[in-house]
PDB file of C-alpha atoms in Angstrom:
ATOM      1  CA  PHE W   1     -83.097 118.764 150.151  1.00 85.00           C
ATOM      2  CA  GLU W   2     -83.703 119.211 146.437  1.00 86.00           C
ATOM      3  CA  PHE W   3     -86.589 117.025 145.336  1.00 84.00           C
ATOM      4  CA  ASP W   4     -87.408 115.656 141.729  1.00 82.00           C
ATOM      5  CA  ASP W   5     -90.026 117.584 139.617  1.00 78.00           C
ATOM      6  CA  VAL W   6     -92.357 114.562 139.570  1.00 74.00           C
ATOM      7  CA  GLN W   7     -95.894 113.816 140.027  1.00 67.00           C
ATOM      8  CA  VAL W   8     -96.082 111.416 143.242  1.00 58.00           C
ATOM      9  CA  THR W   9     -98.685 108.713 142.839  1.00 58.00           C
ATOM     10  CA  GLY W  10     -99.723 105.447 144.044  1.00 59.00           C
ATOM     11  CA  GLY W  11     -98.227 106.054 147.644  1.00 61.00           C
ATOM     12  CA  SER W  12     -94.559 106.625 146.015  1.00 66.00           C
ATOM     13  CA  GLY W  13     -92.108 109.394 147.076  1.00 73.00           C
ATOM     14  CA  ALA W  14     -90.082 111.922 145.145  1.00 78.00           C
ATOM     15  CA  GLY W  15     -86.229 111.321 144.926  1.00 83.00           C
ATOM     16  CA  PHE W  16     -84.363 114.014 146.500  1.00 86.00           C
ATOM     17  CA  ASN W  17     -80.693 115.152 146.988  1.00 88.00           C
ATOM     18  CA  ASN W  18     -79.416 116.395 150.319  1.00 88.00           C
ATOM     19  CA  VAL W  19     -77.692 119.415 149.555  1.00 89.00           C
ATOM     20  CA  SER W  20     -76.740 120.998 152.815  1.00 93.00           C
ATOM     21  CA  TRP W  21     -77.758 120.362 156.693  1.00 95.00           C
ATOM     22  CA  CYS W  22     -78.407 123.659 158.601  1.00 96.00           C
ATOM     23  CA  THR W  23     -75.288 125.175 159.907  1.00 97.00           C
ATOM     24  CA  LEU W  24     -73.818 128.281 161.850  1.00 98.00           C
ATOM     25  CA  LEU W  25     -71.073 128.914 159.154  1.00 97.00           C
ATOM     26  CA  ASN W  26     -71.089 132.253 157.119  1.00 97.00           C
ATOM     27  CA  PHE W  27     -71.781 132.187 153.299  1.00 97.00           C
ATOM     28  CA  TYR W  28     -70.785 135.082 151.230  1.00 96.00           C
ATOM     29  CA  SER W  29     -71.771 136.538 147.648  1.00 95.00           C
ATOM     30  CA  THR W  30     -68.102 137.771 146.769  1.00 92.00           C
ATOM     31  CA  PRO W  31     -64.793 136.528 147.319  1.00 93.00           C
ATOM     32  CA  GLN W  32     -63.831 139.293 149.539  1.00 93.00           C
ATOM     33  CA  GLN W  33     -66.440 138.212 151.926  1.00 93.00           C
ATOM     34  CA  THR W  34     -67.849 141.757 151.970  1.00 91.00           C
ATOM     35  CA  GLU W  35     -71.630 140.664 151.701  1.00 94.00           C
ATOM     36  CA  LYS W  36     -73.549 137.826 152.678  1.00 96.00           C
ATOM     37  CA  LYS W  37     -75.098 135.749 150.080  1.00 96.00           C
ATOM     38  CA  LEU W  38     -78.889 135.942 151.141  1.00 96.00           C
ATOM     39  CA  ALA W  39     -80.075 133.374 148.800  1.00 94.00           C
ATOM     40  CA  ARG W  40     -77.935 130.546 150.747  1.00 94.00           C
ATOM     41  CA  TYR W  41     -79.360 130.924 153.803  1.00 95.00           C
ATOM     42  CA  ARG W  42     -83.034 130.768 152.555  1.00 91.00           C
ATOM     43  CA  TYR W  43     -83.362 126.996 152.824  1.00 86.00           C
ATOM     44  CA  ASN W  44     -82.011 126.564 156.200  1.00 92.00           C
ATOM     45  CA  TYR W  45     -83.251 129.478 157.891  1.00 94.00           C
ATOM     46  CA  LEU W  46     -86.562 130.079 156.080  1.00 90.00           C
ATOM     47  CA  THR W  47     -88.512 132.722 157.931  1.00 91.00           C
ATOM     48  CA  ARG W  48     -91.571 131.736 159.735  1.00 88.00           C
ATOM     49  CA  ALA W  49     -92.628 135.132 161.383  1.00 84.00           C
ATOM     50  CA  ALA W  50     -91.653 138.392 161.044  1.00 82.00           C
ATOM     51  CA  ASN W  51     -92.810 141.700 161.854  1.00 81.00           C
ATOM     52  CA  GLY W  52     -90.724 143.304 158.880  1.00 83.00           C
ATOM     53  CA  PRO W  53     -89.676 142.046 155.603  1.00 89.00           C
ATOM     54  CA  ALA W  54     -88.820 138.387 155.215  1.00 90.00           C
ATOM     55  CA  ASN W  55     -85.929 139.005 153.277  1.00 92.00           C
ATOM     56  CA  ASP W  56     -84.216 140.680 156.506  1.00 93.00           C
ATOM     57  CA  TYR W  57     -81.834 138.130 157.530  1.00 95.00           C
ATOM     58  CA  THR W  58     -79.902 140.574 159.990  1.00 94.00           C
ATOM     59  CA  ASN W  59     -80.362 138.562 163.049  1.00 95.00           C
ATOM     60  CA  VAL W  60     -79.341 135.270 161.387  1.00 97.00           C
ATOM     61  CA  TRP W  61     -76.086 137.153 160.177  1.00 97.00           C
ATOM     62  CA  ASP W  62     -75.408 138.394 163.666  1.00 98.00           C
ATOM     63  CA  LEU W  63     -75.811 134.820 165.142  1.00 98.00           C
ATOM     64  CA  THR W  64     -73.518 133.341 162.248  1.00 98.00           C
ATOM     65  CA  ASP W  65     -70.824 136.199 163.016  1.00 98.00           C
ATOM     66  CA  ALA W  66     -71.018 135.646 166.474  1.00 98.00           C
ATOM     67  CA  ALA W  67     -70.520 131.726 166.205  1.00 98.00           C
ATOM     68  CA  ASN W  68     -67.432 132.716 163.751  1.00 98.00           C
ATOM     69  CA  THR W  69     -65.863 135.069 165.678  1.00 98.00           C
ATOM     70  CA  LEU W  70     -61.912 134.840 164.901  1.00 97.00           C
ATOM     71  CA  PRO W  71     -59.337 133.664 166.948  1.00 96.00           C
ATOM     72  CA  GLY W  72     -58.421 136.617 169.543  1.00 97.00           C
ATOM     73  CA  GLY W  73     -61.920 137.943 169.459  1.00 98.00           C
ATOM     74  CA  ASP W  74     -64.752 137.631 172.362  1.00 98.00           C
ATOM     75  CA  TYR W  75     -66.289 134.706 171.153  1.00 98.00           C
ATOM     76  CA  VAL W  76     -67.928 133.432 174.377  1.00 98.00           C
ATOM     77  CA  GLY W  77     -69.273 137.003 175.023  1.00 98.00           C
ATOM     78  CA  ASN W  78     -70.383 137.550 171.464  1.00 98.00           C
ATOM     79  CA  MET W  79     -72.567 134.399 171.913  1.00 98.00           C
ATOM     80  CA  LYS W  80     -73.788 135.043 175.199  1.00 98.00           C
ATOM     81  CA  ARG W  81     -75.138 138.393 174.118  1.00 98.00           C
ATOM     82  CA  LEU W  82     -77.193 136.709 171.151  1.00 98.00           C
ATOM     83  CA  VAL W  83     -77.937 133.451 172.205  1.00 98.00           C
ATOM     84  CA  ASP W  84     -79.483 132.134 175.388  1.00 98.00           C
ATOM     85  CA  VAL W  85     -76.534 129.568 175.471  1.00 98.00           C
ATOM     86  CA  GLU W  86     -77.804 127.589 178.438  1.00 98.00           C
ATOM     87  CA  GLN W  87     -81.045 126.780 176.861  1.00 98.00           C
ATOM     88  CA  TRP W  88     -79.518 125.432 173.551  1.00 98.00           C
ATOM     89  CA  LEU W  89     -77.003 123.280 175.145  1.00 98.00           C
ATOM     90  CA  ARG W  90     -79.955 121.871 177.610  1.00 98.00           C
ATOM     91  CA  THR W  91     -81.909 121.488 174.088  1.00 98.00           C
ATOM     92  CA  PHE W  92     -78.920 119.673 172.587  1.00 98.00           C
ATOM     93  CA  ALA W  93     -78.694 117.425 175.691  1.00 98.00           C
ATOM     94  CA  VAL W  94     -82.304 116.276 175.810  1.00 98.00           C
ATOM     95  CA  GLN W  95     -81.900 115.229 172.003  1.00 98.00           C
ATOM     96  CA  HIS W  96     -78.423 113.477 172.622  1.00 98.00           C
ATOM     97  CA  SER W  97     -79.853 111.745 176.010  1.00 98.00           C
ATOM     98  CA  VAL W  98     -82.667 110.203 173.973  1.00 98.00           C
ATOM     99  CA  GLY W  99     -80.634 109.086 170.958  1.00 98.00           C
ATOM    100  CA  ASN W 100     -82.294 111.518 168.434  1.00 98.00           C
ATOM    101  CA  TRP W 101     -79.737 112.210 165.762  1.00 98.00           C
ATOM    102  CA  ASP W 102     -81.863 113.748 163.619  1.00 97.00           C
ATOM    103  CA  SER W 103     -81.721 117.192 165.035  1.00 98.00           C
ATOM    104  CA  PHE W 104     -79.850 120.629 164.949  1.00 98.00           C
ATOM    105  CA  GLY W 105     -77.006 120.012 167.270  1.00 98.00           C
ATOM    106  CA  ASN W 106     -76.601 116.297 166.126  1.00 98.00           C
ATOM    107  CA  ARG W 107     -75.534 114.404 163.215  1.00 96.00           C
ATOM    108  CA  ASN W 108     -78.509 115.128 160.958  1.00 96.00           C
ATOM    109  CA  SER W 109     -78.590 119.272 161.548  1.00 96.00           C
ATOM    110  CA  GLN W 110     -82.238 119.926 161.169  1.00 96.00           C
ATOM    111  CA  ASN W 111     -85.596 119.673 162.839  1.00 96.00           C
ATOM    112  CA  MET W 112     -85.504 122.786 164.954  1.00 96.00           C
ATOM    113  CA  TYR W 113     -86.899 125.975 164.865  1.00 96.00           C
ATOM    114  CA  GLY W 114     -85.069 129.173 165.951  1.00 96.00           C
ATOM    115  CA  TYR W 115     -86.588 131.819 167.773  1.00 96.00           C
ATOM    116  CA  LYS W 116     -85.482 135.373 168.361  1.00 94.00           C
ATOM    117  CA  PRO W 117     -87.736 137.881 170.012  1.00 92.00           C
ATOM    118  CA  GLN W 118     -87.343 141.624 169.516  1.00 89.00           C
ATOM    119  CA  ASN W 119     -85.815 141.993 173.016  1.00 92.00           C
ATOM    120  CA  GLY W 120     -84.462 138.654 173.636  1.00 96.00           C
ATOM    121  CA  LYS W 121     -81.727 135.960 172.761  1.00 98.00           C
ATOM    122  CA  TRP W 122     -82.055 132.947 170.159  1.00 98.00           C
ATOM    123  CA  THR W 123     -83.716 130.130 171.731  1.00 98.00           C
ATOM    124  CA  LEU W 124     -84.595 126.628 170.180  1.00 98.00           C
ATOM    125  CA  MET W 125     -87.685 124.813 169.878  1.00 97.00           C
ATOM    126  CA  THR W 126     -87.771 121.203 168.952  1.00 96.00           C
ATOM    127  CA  TRP W 127     -89.747 119.784 166.122  1.00 94.00           C
ATOM    128  CA  ASP W 128     -90.034 116.227 164.484  1.00 95.00           C
ATOM    129  CA  PHE W 129     -89.070 114.412 167.706  1.00 96.00           C
ATOM    130  CA  ASN W 130     -89.452 110.704 166.723  1.00 95.00           C
ATOM    131  CA  ILE W 131     -86.145 109.005 166.521  1.00 97.00           C
ATOM    132  CA  VAL W 132     -85.715 108.076 170.076  1.00 97.00           C
ATOM    133  CA  LEU W 133     -85.320 105.827 173.107  1.00 97.00           C
ATOM    134  CA  GLY W 134     -84.303 102.905 170.660  1.00 96.00           C
ATOM    135  CA  ASN W 135     -87.131 103.721 167.828  1.00 94.00           C
ATOM    136  CA  SER W 136     -86.323 103.809 164.197  1.00 91.00           C
ATOM    137  CA  GLY W 137     -82.469 103.605 164.709  1.00 95.00           C
ATOM    138  CA  SER W 138     -82.147 105.991 167.350  1.00 98.00           C
ATOM    139  CA  ASP W 139     -78.433 106.241 169.098  1.00 98.00           C
ATOM    140  CA  GLY W 140     -77.916 104.688 172.419  1.00 97.00           C
ATOM    141  CA  PRO W 141     -78.713 103.423 175.013  1.00 98.00           C
ATOM    142  CA  THR W 142     -74.639 102.855 175.296  1.00 98.00           C
ATOM    143  CA  GLY W 143     -71.762 103.388 173.106  1.00 97.00           C
ATOM    144  CA  ASP W 144     -72.566 106.676 171.429  1.00 97.00           C
ATOM    145  CA  ASP W 145     -70.886 109.760 170.949  1.00 98.00           C
ATOM    146  CA  LEU W 146     -72.648 112.380 173.182  1.00 98.00           C
ATOM    147  CA  PHE W 147     -70.746 115.305 171.474  1.00 98.00           C
ATOM    148  CA  GLN W 148     -71.838 114.155 168.083  1.00 97.00           C
ATOM    149  CA  TYR W 149     -72.536 116.903 165.751  1.00 98.00           C
ATOM    150  CA  ASN W 150     -72.607 117.462 161.805  1.00 97.00           C
ATOM    151  CA  GLY W 151     -69.271 117.384 160.508  1.00 96.00           C
ATOM    152  CA  SER W 152     -69.642 120.003 158.261  1.00 95.00           C
ATOM    153  CA  ASP W 153     -70.098 122.562 160.957  1.00 98.00           C
ATOM    154  CA  GLU W 154     -67.127 123.699 162.532  1.00 98.00           C
ATOM    155  CA  ALA W 155     -68.833 126.405 164.504  1.00 98.00           C
ATOM    156  CA  MET W 156     -71.457 123.860 166.418  1.00 98.00           C
ATOM    157  CA  LEU W 157     -68.113 121.718 167.234  1.00 98.00           C
ATOM    158  CA  ARG W 158     -66.683 125.078 168.577  1.00 98.00           C
ATOM    159  CA  ILE W 159     -69.789 125.374 170.846  1.00 98.00           C
ATOM    160  CA  TYR W 160     -69.369 121.872 172.129  1.00 98.00           C
ATOM    161  CA  LYS W 161     -65.351 122.378 172.721  1.00 98.00           C
ATOM    162  CA  THR W 162     -65.605 125.789 174.783  1.00 98.00           C
ATOM    163  CA  PRO W 163     -65.260 125.019 178.478  1.00 97.00           C
ATOM    164  CA  GLU W 164     -67.944 127.257 179.709  1.00 97.00           C
ATOM    165  CA  PHE W 165     -70.538 125.838 177.334  1.00 98.00           C
ATOM    166  CA  ARG W 166     -69.263 122.461 177.784  1.00 97.00           C
ATOM    167  CA  ARG W 167     -69.793 122.724 181.719  1.00 96.00           C
ATOM    168  CA  SER W 168     -73.540 123.564 180.770  1.00 97.00           C
ATOM    169  CA  TYR W 169     -74.038 120.477 178.485  1.00 98.00           C
ATOM    170  CA  TRP W 170     -72.687 118.390 181.171  1.00 98.00           C
ATOM    171  CA  ARG W 171     -74.853 119.809 183.769  1.00 97.00           C
ATOM    172  CA  ALA W 172     -77.945 119.152 181.690  1.00 98.00           C
ATOM    173  CA  PHE W 173     -77.008 115.446 181.222  1.00 98.00           C
ATOM    174  CA  LYS W 174     -76.690 115.269 185.081  1.00 97.00           C
ATOM    175  CA  GLU W 175     -79.975 116.568 185.404  1.00 97.00           C
ATOM    176  CA  ILE W 176     -81.748 114.552 182.976  1.00 98.00           C
ATOM    177  CA  ALA W 177     -80.223 111.420 184.395  1.00 98.00           C
ATOM    178  CA  GLU W 178     -80.952 112.404 188.049  1.00 97.00           C
ATOM    179  CA  GLY W 179     -84.453 113.701 187.463  1.00 96.00           C
ATOM    180  CA  PRO W 180     -86.731 112.610 184.375  1.00 95.00           C
ATOM    181  CA  MET W 181     -85.024 109.290 184.062  1.00 97.00           C
ATOM    182  CA  SER W 182     -84.553 108.435 187.457  1.00 95.00           C
ATOM    183  CA  GLY W 183     -87.323 107.605 189.816  1.00 87.00           C
ATOM    184  CA  PRO W 184     -90.921 105.481 189.668  1.00 93.00           C
ATOM    185  CA  ALA W 185     -92.933 108.328 188.070  1.00 94.00           C
ATOM    186  CA  LEU W 186     -91.630 107.718 184.498  1.00 95.00           C
ATOM    187  CA  GLY W 187     -92.424 104.245 184.652  1.00 95.00           C
ATOM    188  CA  ALA W 188     -96.092 105.010 185.788  1.00 96.00           C
ATOM    189  CA  LEU W 189     -96.354 107.620 183.105  1.00 96.00           C
ATOM    190  CA  LEU W 190     -95.453 105.103 180.597  1.00 96.00           C
ATOM    191  CA  ASP W 191     -97.786 102.166 182.177  1.00 96.00           C
ATOM    192  CA  ALA W 192    -100.750 104.766 182.335  1.00 97.00           C
ATOM    193  CA  LYS W 193    -100.332 105.694 178.649  1.00 94.00           C
ATOM    194  CA  TYR W 194    -100.004 101.818 177.838  1.00 94.00           C
ATOM    195  CA  ALA W 195    -103.142 101.021 179.796  1.00 94.00           C
ATOM    196  CA  GLU W 196    -105.224 103.906 177.899  1.00 94.00           C
ATOM    197  CA  MET W 197    -104.115 102.733 174.591  1.00 93.00           C
ATOM    198  CA  ALA W 198    -104.926  99.240 175.149  1.00 91.00           C
ATOM    199  CA  ALA W 199    -108.059 100.137 176.480  1.00 93.00           C
ATOM    200  CA  SER W 200    -109.151 102.260 173.630  1.00 92.00           C
ATOM    201  CA  GLY W 201    -108.486  99.458 171.073  1.00 86.00           C
ATOM    202  CA  PHE W 202    -105.819 100.943 169.293  1.00 76.00           C
ATOM    203  CA  GLY W 203    -104.529  98.099 167.430  1.00 80.00           C
ATOM    204  CA  SER W 204    -101.706  96.287 168.671  1.00 87.00           C
ATOM    205  CA  VAL W 205     -99.738  98.097 171.102  1.00 88.00           C
ATOM    206  CA  ALA W 206     -96.582  96.784 172.845  1.00 90.00           C
ATOM    207  CA  ASN W 207     -96.203  97.168 176.310  1.00 92.00           C
ATOM    208  CA  PRO W 208     -93.558  99.570 177.592  1.00 95.00           C
ATOM    209  CA  SER W 209     -90.921  97.196 179.027  1.00 96.00           C
ATOM    210  CA  ALA W 210     -88.505  97.685 176.069  1.00 96.00           C
ATOM    211  CA  ILE W 211     -88.679 101.649 176.675  1.00 96.00           C
ATOM    212  CA  LYS W 212     -87.993 101.099 180.265  1.00 97.00           C
ATOM    213  CA  SER W 213     -85.222  98.635 179.767  1.00 97.00           C
ATOM    214  CA  TRP W 214     -83.430 101.242 177.209  1.00 98.00           C
ATOM    215  CA  ILE W 215     -84.157 104.464 179.737  1.00 98.00           C
ATOM    216  CA  SER W 216     -82.472 102.431 182.579  1.00 97.00           C
ATOM    217  CA  LEU W 217     -79.592 101.860 180.318  1.00 98.00           C
ATOM    218  CA  ARG W 218     -79.297 105.219 178.986  1.00 98.00           C
ATOM    219  CA  ARG W 219     -79.383 106.527 182.445  1.00 98.00           C
ATOM    220  CA  GLU W 220     -76.280 104.465 183.698  1.00 98.00           C
ATOM    221  CA  TYR W 221     -74.541 105.466 180.713  1.00 98.00           C
ATOM    222  CA  LEU W 222     -75.280 109.070 181.009  1.00 98.00           C
ATOM    223  CA  LEU W 223     -74.350 109.120 184.868  1.00 98.00           C
ATOM    224  CA  ASN W 224     -70.863 107.285 183.866  1.00 98.00           C
ATOM    225  CA  ALA W 225     -70.222 109.897 181.361  1.00 98.00           C
ATOM    226  CA  VAL W 226     -70.703 112.817 183.754  1.00 97.00           C
ATOM    227  CA  ARG W 227     -69.088 111.034 186.941  1.00 96.00           C
ATOM    228  CA  PRO W 228     -65.570 112.251 186.145  1.00 95.00           C
ATOM    229  CA  TYR W 229     -66.431 115.862 185.895  1.00 93.00           C
ATOM    230  CA  ILE W 230     -68.298 115.907 189.210  1.00 89.00           C
ATOM    231  CA  ALA W 231     -66.167 117.247 191.912  1.00 84.00           C
ATOM    232  CA  ASN W 232     -66.979 118.617 195.271  1.00 84.00           C
ATOM    233  CA  PHE W 233     -66.005 122.401 195.736  1.00 80.00           C
ATOM    234  CA  ALA W 234     -63.357 122.868 198.571  1.00 81.00           C
ATOM    235  CA  VAL W 235     -60.849 125.465 199.529  1.00 77.00           C
ATOM    236  CA  LEU W 236     -57.384 124.057 200.237  1.00 80.00           C
ATOM    237  CA  GLY W 237     -54.997 125.724 202.740  1.00 80.00           C
ATOM    238  CA  SER W 238     -55.824 127.942 205.818  1.00 76.00           C
ATOM    239  CA  ALA W 239     -55.823 131.336 204.142  1.00 77.00           C
ATOM    240  CA  ASP W 240     -59.063 133.538 203.758  1.00 78.00           C
ATOM    241  CA  TYR W 241     -60.514 134.279 200.759  1.00 75.00           C
ATOM    242  CA  GLU W 242     -62.962 137.173 199.667  1.00 80.00           C
ATOM    243  CA  THR W 243     -64.065 137.467 195.865  1.00 81.00           C
ATOM    244  CA  TYR W 244     -66.944 139.693 194.470  1.00 81.00           C
ATOM    245  CA  SER W 245     -66.776 138.062 191.142  1.00 79.00           C
ATOM    246  CA  SER W 246     -69.725 135.911 190.253  1.00 68.00           C
ATOM    247  CA  VAL W 247     -68.004 133.812 187.627  1.00 58.00           C
TER     248      VAL W 247
END
C-alpha cells in the first residue's frame, strides 16, 4: 500500500493506493530475466529477522523460482524441497474455513509471516485474524469458493491445482470439519468466554449463538465439499500385490 504524505489528525486516516498484494511471482530488473529486482520484493517480503544482511533475498528468490518451475520441470519436488507444503495448505484451509479472505493464499494476499529457518523449510504464521465467522463481511458460511485466491498470482493457483497439494488441502478441511468444528467442546468454550466477558462488565457483549450457528452451517458446507473425494481403499481382483513405494 502506498499512503498519502499527510498528517493524520482528528482520527481521520490517510488515503492509500493498493499497488500490489504479496505474490509468489518472479520479478526481474532486465528484459533478459537474468537478475531479480530486489526493490520489487521489499514491500511484500520485508525482512523481519535475519542472521545476515537484510538485503539478502536468496531464500525468497529460491522460493519464487520453485513456485514458477517451468513446464516439464520437477515442480512438485522443487516446492517440497523448500516449502513445508502440508503446513501451508493446512494454514490456507484454516483461513478459508473461517471465511478470512484477507489473508495470503486467499483473495487479499497479505497478513502472513513467512519463516525460513536455517536448516528447515518455509512455513507460515498467521497475523491479523479478524475477518472470521461472519464478522466484518467474512466469506461463508455457504456458497463461497474454497479455492479462492488472489487473481494476480498464477503461482498460487498452481499450488491449488496440483493434485498432490490439492489432496493435502482437502484433508485439512476434513480434519477441521470433523475435529474443531464438531462436538460440544467448541460450544462450551464459547459459552465460557461469553460468561467471563459478561461477568467482567465488558460493555454490551452479544451471546455466541450467531457464531455457533455460523460454524454449524460452515461445518456442513465443508463436509459436503469434501465428501465427493472420500473413497474407501480397496484392492479389486484376486491377485496379490507387493510394493516398496510409500507414495
